[in-house]
Coordinates of C-alpha atoms in Angstrom, one line a residue:
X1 CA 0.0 0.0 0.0
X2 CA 2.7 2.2 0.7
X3 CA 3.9 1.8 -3.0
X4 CA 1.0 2.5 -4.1
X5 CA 0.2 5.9 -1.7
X6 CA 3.6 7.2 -3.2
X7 CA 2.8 6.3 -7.1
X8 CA -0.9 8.5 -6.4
X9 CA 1.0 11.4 -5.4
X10 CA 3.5 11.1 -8.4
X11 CA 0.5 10.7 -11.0
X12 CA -1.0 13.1 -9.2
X13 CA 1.9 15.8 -9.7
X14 CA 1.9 18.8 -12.1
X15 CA 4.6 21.2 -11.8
X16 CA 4.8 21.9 -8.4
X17 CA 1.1 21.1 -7.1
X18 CA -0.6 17.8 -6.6
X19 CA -4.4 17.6 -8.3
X20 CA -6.5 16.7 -5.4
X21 CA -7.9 14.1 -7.9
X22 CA -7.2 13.1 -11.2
X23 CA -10.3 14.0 -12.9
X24 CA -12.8 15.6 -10.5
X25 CA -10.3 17.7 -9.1
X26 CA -7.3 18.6 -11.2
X27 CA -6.1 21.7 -9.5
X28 CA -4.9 22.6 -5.9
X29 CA -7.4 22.5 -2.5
X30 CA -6.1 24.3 0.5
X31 CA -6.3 21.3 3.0
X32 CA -6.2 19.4 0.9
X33 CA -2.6 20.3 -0.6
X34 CA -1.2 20.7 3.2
X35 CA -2.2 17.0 4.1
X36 CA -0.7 16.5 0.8
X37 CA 2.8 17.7 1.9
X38 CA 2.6 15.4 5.2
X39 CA 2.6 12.3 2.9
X40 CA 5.1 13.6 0.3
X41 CA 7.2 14.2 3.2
X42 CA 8.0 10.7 3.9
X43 CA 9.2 10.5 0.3
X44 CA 9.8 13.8 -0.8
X45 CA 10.9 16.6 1.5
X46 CA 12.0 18.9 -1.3
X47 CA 8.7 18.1 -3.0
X48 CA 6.4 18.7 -0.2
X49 CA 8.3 22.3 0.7
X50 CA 7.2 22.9 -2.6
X51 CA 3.5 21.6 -2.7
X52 CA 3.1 24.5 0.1
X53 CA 5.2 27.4 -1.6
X54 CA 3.1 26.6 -4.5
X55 CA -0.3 26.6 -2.4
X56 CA 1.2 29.9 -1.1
X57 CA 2.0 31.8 -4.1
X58 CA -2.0 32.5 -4.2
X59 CA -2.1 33.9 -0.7
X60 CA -3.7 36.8 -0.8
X61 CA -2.6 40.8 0.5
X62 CA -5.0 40.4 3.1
X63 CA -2.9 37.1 4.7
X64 CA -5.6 34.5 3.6
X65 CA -5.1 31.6 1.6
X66 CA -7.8 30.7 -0.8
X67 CA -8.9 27.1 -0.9
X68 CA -8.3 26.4 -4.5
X69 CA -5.4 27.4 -6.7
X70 CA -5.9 26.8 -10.0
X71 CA -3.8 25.0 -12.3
X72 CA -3.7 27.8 -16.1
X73 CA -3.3 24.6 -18.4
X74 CA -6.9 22.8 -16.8
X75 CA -9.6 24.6 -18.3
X76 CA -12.6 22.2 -17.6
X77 CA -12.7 22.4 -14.0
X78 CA -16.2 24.1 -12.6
X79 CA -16.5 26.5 -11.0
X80 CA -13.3 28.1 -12.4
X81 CA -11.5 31.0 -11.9
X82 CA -13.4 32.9 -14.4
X83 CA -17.2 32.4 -11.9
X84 CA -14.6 33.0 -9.2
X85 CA -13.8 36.5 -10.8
X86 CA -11.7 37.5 -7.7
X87 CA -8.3 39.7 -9.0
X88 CA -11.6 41.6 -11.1
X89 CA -13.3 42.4 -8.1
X90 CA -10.8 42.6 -5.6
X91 CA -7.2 44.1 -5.6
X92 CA -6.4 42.2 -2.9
X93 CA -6.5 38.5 -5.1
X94 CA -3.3 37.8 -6.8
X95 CA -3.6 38.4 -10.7
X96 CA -1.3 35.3 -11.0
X97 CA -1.9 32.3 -9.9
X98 CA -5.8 32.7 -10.1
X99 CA -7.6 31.7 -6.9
X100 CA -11.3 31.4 -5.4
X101 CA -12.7 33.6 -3.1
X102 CA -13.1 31.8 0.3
X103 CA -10.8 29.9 2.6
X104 CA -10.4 26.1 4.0
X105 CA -9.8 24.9 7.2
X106 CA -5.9 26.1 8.3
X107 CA -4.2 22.7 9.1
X108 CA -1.1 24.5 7.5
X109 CA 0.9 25.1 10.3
X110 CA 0.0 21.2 11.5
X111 CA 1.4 20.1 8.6
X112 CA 4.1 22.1 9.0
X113 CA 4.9 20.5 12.4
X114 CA 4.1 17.0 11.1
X115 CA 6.9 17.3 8.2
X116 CA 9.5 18.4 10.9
X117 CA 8.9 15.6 12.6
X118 CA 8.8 13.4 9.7
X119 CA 12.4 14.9 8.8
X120 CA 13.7 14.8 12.1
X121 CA 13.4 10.8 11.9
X122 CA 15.2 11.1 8.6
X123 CA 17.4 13.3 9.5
X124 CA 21.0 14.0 7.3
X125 CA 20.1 16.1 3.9
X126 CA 15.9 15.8 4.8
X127 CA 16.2 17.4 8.0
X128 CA 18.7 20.5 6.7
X129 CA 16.1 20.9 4.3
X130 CA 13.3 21.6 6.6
X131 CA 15.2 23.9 8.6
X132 CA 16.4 26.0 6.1
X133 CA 12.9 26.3 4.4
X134 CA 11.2 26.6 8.0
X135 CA 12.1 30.8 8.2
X136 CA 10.5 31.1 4.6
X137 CA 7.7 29.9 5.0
X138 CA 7.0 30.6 8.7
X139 CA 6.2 34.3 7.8
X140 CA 3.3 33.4 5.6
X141 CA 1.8 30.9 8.3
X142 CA 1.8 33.9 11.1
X143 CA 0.1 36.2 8.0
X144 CA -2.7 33.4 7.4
X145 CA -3.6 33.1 11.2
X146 CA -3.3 37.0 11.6
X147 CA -5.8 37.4 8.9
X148 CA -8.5 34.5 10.4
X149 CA -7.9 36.2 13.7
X150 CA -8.7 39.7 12.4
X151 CA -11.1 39.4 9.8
X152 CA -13.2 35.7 10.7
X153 CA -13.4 36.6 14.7
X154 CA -13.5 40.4 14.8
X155 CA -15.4 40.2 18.2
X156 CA -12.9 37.8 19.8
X157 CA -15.7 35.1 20.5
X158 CA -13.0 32.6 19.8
X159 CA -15.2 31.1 17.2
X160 CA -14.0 31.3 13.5
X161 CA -16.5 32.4 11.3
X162 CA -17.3 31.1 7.8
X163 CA -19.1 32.6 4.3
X164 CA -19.9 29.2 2.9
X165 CA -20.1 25.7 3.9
X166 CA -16.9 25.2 1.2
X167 CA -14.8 26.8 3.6
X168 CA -15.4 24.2 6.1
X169 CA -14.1 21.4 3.6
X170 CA -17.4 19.7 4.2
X171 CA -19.6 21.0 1.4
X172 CA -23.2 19.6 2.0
X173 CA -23.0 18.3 5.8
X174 CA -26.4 18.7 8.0
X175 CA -24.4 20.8 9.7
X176 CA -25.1 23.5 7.2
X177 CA -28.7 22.4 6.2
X178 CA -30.3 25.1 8.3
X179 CA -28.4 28.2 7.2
X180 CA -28.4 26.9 3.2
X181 CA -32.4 27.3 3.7
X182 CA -32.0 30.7 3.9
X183 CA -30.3 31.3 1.2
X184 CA -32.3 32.1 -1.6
X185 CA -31.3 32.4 -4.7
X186 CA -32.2 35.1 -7.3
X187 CA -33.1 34.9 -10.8
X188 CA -30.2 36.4 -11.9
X189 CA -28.1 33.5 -11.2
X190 CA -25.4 33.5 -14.4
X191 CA -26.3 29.5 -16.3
X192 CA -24.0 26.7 -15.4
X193 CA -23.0 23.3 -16.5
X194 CA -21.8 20.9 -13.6
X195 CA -18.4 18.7 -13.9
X196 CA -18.8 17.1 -11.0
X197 CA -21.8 15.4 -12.2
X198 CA -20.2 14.3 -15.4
X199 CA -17.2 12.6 -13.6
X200 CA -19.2 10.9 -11.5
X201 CA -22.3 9.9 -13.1
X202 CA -24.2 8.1 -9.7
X203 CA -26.2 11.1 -8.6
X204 CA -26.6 10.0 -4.7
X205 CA -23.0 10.6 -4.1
X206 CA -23.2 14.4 -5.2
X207 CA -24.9 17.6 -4.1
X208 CA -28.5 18.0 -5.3
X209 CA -28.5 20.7 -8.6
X210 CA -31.0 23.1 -5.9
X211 CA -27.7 22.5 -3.1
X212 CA -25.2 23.4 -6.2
X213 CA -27.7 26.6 -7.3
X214 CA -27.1 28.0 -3.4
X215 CA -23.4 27.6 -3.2
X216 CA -23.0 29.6 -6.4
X217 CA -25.9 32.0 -5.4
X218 CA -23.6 32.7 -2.3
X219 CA -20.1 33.1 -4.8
X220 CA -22.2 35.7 -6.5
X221 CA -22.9 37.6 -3.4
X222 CA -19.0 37.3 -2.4
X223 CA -18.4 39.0 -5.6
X224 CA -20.9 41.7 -5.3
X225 CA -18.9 42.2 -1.7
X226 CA -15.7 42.8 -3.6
X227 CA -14.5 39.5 -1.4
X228 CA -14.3 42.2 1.4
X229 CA -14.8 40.5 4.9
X230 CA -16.1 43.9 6.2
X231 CA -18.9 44.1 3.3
X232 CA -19.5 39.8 3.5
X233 CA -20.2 40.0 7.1
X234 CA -22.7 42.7 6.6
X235 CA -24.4 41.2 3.1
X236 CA -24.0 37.8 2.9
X237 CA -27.1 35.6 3.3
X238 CA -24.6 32.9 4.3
X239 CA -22.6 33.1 7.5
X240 CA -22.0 30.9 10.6
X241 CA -19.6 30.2 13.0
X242 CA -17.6 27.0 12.8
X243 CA -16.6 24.8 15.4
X244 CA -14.7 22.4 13.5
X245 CA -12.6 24.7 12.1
X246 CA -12.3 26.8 15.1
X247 CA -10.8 23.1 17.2
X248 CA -8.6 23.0 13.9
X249 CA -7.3 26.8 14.5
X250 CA -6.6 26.7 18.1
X251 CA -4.6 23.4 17.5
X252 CA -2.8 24.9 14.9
X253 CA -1.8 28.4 16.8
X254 CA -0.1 25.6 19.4
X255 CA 1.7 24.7 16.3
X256 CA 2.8 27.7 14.9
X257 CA 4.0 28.9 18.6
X258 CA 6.4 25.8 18.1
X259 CA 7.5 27.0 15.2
X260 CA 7.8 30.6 16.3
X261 CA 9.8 29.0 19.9
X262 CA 11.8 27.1 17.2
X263 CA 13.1 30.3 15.1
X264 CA 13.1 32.3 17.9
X265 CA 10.6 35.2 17.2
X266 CA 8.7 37.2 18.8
X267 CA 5.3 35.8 18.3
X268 CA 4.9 32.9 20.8
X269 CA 2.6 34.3 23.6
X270 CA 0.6 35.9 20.8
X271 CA 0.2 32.4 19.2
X272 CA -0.7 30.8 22.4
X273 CA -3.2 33.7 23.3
X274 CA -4.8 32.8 20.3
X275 CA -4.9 29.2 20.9
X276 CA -6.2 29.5 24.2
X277 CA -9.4 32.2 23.1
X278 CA -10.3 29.4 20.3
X279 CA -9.9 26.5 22.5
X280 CA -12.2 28.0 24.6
X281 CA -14.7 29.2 22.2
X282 CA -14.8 25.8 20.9
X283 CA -15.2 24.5 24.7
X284 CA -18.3 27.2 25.2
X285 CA -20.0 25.6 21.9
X286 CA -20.8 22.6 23.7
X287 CA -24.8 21.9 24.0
X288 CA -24.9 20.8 27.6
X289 CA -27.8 18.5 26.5
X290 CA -26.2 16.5 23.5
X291 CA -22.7 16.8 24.5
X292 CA -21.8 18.0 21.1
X293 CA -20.0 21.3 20.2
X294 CA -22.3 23.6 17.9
X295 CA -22.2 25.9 15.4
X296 CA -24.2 28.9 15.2
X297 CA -26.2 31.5 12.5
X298 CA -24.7 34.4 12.8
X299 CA -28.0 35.8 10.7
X300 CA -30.5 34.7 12.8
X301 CA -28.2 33.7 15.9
X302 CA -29.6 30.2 16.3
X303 CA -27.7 27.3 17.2
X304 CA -27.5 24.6 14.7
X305 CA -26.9 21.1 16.3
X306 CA -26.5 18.2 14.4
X307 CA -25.2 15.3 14.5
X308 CA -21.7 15.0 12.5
X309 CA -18.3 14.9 13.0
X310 CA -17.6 17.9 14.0
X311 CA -19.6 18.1 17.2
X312 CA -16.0 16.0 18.5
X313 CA -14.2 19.3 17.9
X314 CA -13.3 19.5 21.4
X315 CA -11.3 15.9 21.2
X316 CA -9.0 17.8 19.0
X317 CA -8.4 20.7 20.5
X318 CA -9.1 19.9 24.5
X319 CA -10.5 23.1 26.6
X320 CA -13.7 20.6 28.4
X321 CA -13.8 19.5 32.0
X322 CA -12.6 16.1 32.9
X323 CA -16.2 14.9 32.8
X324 CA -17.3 16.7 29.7
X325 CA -14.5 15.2 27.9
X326 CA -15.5 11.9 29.3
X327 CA -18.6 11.8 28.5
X328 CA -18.1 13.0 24.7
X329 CA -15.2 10.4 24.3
X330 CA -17.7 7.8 25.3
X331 CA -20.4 9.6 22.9
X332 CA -17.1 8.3 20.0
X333 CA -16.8 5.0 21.2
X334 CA -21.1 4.6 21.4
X335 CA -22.9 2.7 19.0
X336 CA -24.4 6.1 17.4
X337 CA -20.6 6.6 16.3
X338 CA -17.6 4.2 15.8
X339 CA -19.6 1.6 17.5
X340 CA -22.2 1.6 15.6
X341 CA -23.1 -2.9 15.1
X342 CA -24.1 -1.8 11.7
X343 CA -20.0 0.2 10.3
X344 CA -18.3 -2.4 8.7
X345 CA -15.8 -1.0 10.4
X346 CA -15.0 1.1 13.9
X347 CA -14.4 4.4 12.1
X348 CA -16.1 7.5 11.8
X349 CA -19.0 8.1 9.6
X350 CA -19.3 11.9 8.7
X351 CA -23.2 11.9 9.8
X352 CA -24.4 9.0 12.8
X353 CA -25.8 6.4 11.5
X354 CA -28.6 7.0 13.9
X355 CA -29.1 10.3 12.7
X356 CA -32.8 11.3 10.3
X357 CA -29.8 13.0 8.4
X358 CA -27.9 10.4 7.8
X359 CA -27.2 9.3 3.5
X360 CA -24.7 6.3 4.0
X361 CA -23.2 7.5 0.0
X362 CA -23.8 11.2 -0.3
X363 CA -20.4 12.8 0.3
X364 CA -20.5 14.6 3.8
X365 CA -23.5 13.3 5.0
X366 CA -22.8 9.6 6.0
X367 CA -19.8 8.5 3.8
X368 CA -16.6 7.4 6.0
X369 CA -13.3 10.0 4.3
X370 CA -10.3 8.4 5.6
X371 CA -8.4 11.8 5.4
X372 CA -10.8 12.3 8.5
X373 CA -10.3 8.7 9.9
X374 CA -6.4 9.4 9.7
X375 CA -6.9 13.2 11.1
X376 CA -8.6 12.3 13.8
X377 CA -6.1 9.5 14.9
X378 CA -3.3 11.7 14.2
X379 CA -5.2 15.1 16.6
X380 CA -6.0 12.5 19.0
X381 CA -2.6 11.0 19.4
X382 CA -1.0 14.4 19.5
X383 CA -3.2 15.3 22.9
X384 CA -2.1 12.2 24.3
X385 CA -5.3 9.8 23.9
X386 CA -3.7 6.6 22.5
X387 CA -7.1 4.7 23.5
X388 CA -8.8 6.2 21.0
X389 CA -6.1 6.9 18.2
X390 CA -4.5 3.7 18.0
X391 CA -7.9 1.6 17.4
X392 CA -8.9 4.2 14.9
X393 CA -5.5 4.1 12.7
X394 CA -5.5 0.4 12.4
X395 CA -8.8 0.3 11.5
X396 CA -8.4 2.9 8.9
X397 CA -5.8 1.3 7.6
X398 CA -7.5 -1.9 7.0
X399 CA -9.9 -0.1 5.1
X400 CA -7.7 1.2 2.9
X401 CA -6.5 -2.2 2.5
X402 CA -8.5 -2.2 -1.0
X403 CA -6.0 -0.3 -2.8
X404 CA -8.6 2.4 -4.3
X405 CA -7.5 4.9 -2.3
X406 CA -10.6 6.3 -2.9
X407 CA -12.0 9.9 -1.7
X408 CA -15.0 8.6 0.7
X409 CA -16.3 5.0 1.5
X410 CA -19.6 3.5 2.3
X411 CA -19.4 3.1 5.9
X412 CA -22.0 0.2 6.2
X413 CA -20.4 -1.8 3.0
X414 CA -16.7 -0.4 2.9
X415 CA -17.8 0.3 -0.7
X416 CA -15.4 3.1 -2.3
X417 CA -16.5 5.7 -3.6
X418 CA -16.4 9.4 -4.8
X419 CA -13.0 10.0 -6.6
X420 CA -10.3 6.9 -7.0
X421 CA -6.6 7.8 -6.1
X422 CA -7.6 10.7 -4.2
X423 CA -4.3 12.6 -3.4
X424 CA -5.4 13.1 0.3
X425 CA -6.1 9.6 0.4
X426 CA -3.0 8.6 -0.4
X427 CA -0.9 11.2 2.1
X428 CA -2.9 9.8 4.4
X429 CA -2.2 6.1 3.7
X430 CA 1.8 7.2 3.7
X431 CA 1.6 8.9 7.1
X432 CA -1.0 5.9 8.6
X433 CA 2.1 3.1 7.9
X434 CA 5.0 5.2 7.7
X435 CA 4.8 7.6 10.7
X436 CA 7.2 5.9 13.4
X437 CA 4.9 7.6 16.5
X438 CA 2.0 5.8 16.2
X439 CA 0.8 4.1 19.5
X440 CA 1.0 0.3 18.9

């Protein structure tokens, strides 16, 4: 399998970014490209440096990084950068290479730390490399957290905020079902042809056409906005907080303060302030009912509970009361989650299988990712809960064992699908065997 991880990535490889897929997605995704690096790293190192200066070069003036870069020799992708429209609209997109509009979740600087430590067991000529490259791309890390701090949690809630459910990297979750039913969409919505649809021809693993008319509803409102956050947070008909991405952020803050203690700049207690406000926005989420964290409608300020993944924020980031945690790490091991009779396997569905929500195929609303599987058992082992991670990484594992390496799985069945040789899926795969930390 490991072979077979490393020969993805290398298909996968054009110039110096790595096609998320090599069909449905033939350009560069923000997470997707830093999870990316973390596997090329154990094969690579001068190859994944370069998978993030690439996804980089888009940053914008404002610090953010967009969550696609797009590849100027793949015209067919949709939507493109033309839709996108953003160095147009706003002076503060790049003119070259041509971006989107929104953001992804910032695992950067976790990546970051993952490939030192990847190095550091290689040491020699791998290691020297990281280090030298660490005080180029450090800079541009601080700029990215700077701008989510600033511009995504202006009233220091310690909650990130988001302008789509794209930014949170899981497109069509329930999470997001209540705030999409307010968006509605106007007539003058430009025409559009799906790809998606084309690629992969089974309908029940896609968004519905009325989901895909409000996600580009909301890209037209970013554009009328001039992609400004100030204008966005008072115009768009879309806008939440996010708790998932908010665990993700405080995480990676710890991370960057590494970094920062590493180089020895100036930034440290700033970086740890910062993690400590999100981890305990993240903690405050927590529905004292359910257990889960929850995100909330900034429109209408209602809470939006529901039952996915990403009410276990707090597993990754910590910030809960001995008992809190407790009880939501049993809520994991239950048999509404990862011991559920009916999984093929003990992993993590992206919806409960006890949930009304709940599509066991439809991409973030039941479907197993083992990007997730492996994230999960990678956060949890880096907070020091080998109980949970070391179950959950052999068990991903074995389901990889099919050699797709396929974007999402069936998590009743095991049956791949979505995209095959997923490039996520394959950095995943790498780190899963590869990685000598793992708890045994």
């Amino acid at each position: 399998m490991t072979a077979r991880a490393a020969y993805v990535l290398r298909g996968n490889s054009v110039g110096g970014m790595t096609r998320a897929a090599p069909d449905l997605y033939p350009h560069q995704w923000s997470w997707d490209a830093a999870f990316v690096a973390v596997g090329l790293a154990h094969v690579d190192v001068p190859r994944a440096c370069l998978e993030m200066d690439t996804l980089l070069a888009g940053q914008w003036r404002t610090g953010m990084v967009p969550h696609i870069v797009f590849d100027p020799t793949e015209t067919g992708y949709f939507p493109g950068p033309d839709r996108w429209g953003c160095a147009e609209v706003s002076t503060d997109a790049p003119i070259a290479p041509r971006t989107s509009g929104i953001c992804q979740p910032p695992v950067h600087a976790l990546a970051v730390e993952r490939m030192l430590e990847v190095a550091g067991h290689r040491g020699g000529a791998d290691q020297a490399r990281l280090n030298a490259w660490l005080p180029v791309i450090y800079p541009r890390l601080l700029a990215w957290h700077r701008y989510l701090v600033r511009a995504r949690d202006p009233g220091g809630t310690g909650r990130l905020a988001i302008y789509h459910g794209w930014e949170s990297g899981m497109d069509n979750s329930p999470r997001w079902d209540d705030a999409y039913s307010r968006v509605t969409v106007g007539p003058e919505l430009p025409p559009y042809t799906r790809r998606d649809t084309t690629v992969l021809t089974d309908a029940s693993q896609r968004p519905s056409r009325q989901e895909y008319d409000r996600y580009l509803w909301i890209v037209e409102e970013l554009k009328r906005a001039q992609y400004d956050d100030g204008k966005i947070r008072l115009s768009a008909s879309f806008h939440t907080t996010d708790v998932f991405m908010s665990a993700i952020f405080a995480v990676a803050n710890e991370a960057l303060a590494g970094l920062a203690e590493r180089l020895g700049t100036d930034e440290v207690d700033e970086l740890l302030t910062y993690a400590e406000r999100f981890r305990g926005g993240v903690a405050a989420s927590v529905d004292p009912t359910s257990g889960f964290a929850v995100d909330t409608d900034l429109r209408s300020g209602a809470s939006m509970p529901s039952d996915t993944i990403a009410g276990f924020a707090p597993l990754l980031c910590g910030g809960l009361d001995a008992k809190t945690e407790e009880r939501l790490t049993e809520l994991f091991r239950s048999d509404e989650w990862t011991g559920n009779p009916e999984l093929q396997r003990a992993i993590l569905p992206t919806t409960s299988p006890t949930s009304p929500a709940f599509r066991s195929r439809t991409y973030w609303r039941g479907p197993s990712w083992p990007v997730m599987n492996w994230f999960f058992a990678w956060m949890l082992h880096r907070r020091g809960a080998p109980t949970l991670a070391g179950p959950l990484r052999r068990a991903s594992i074995a389901q990889l064992g099919d050699g797709q390496l396929a974007e999402y799985y069936e998590p009743l069945t095991g049956e791949p699908l979505g995209s095959r040789d997923q490039s996520w899926t394959a950095a995943a795969a790498l780190d899963l065997l590869i990685h000598p930390d793992w708890p045994t």
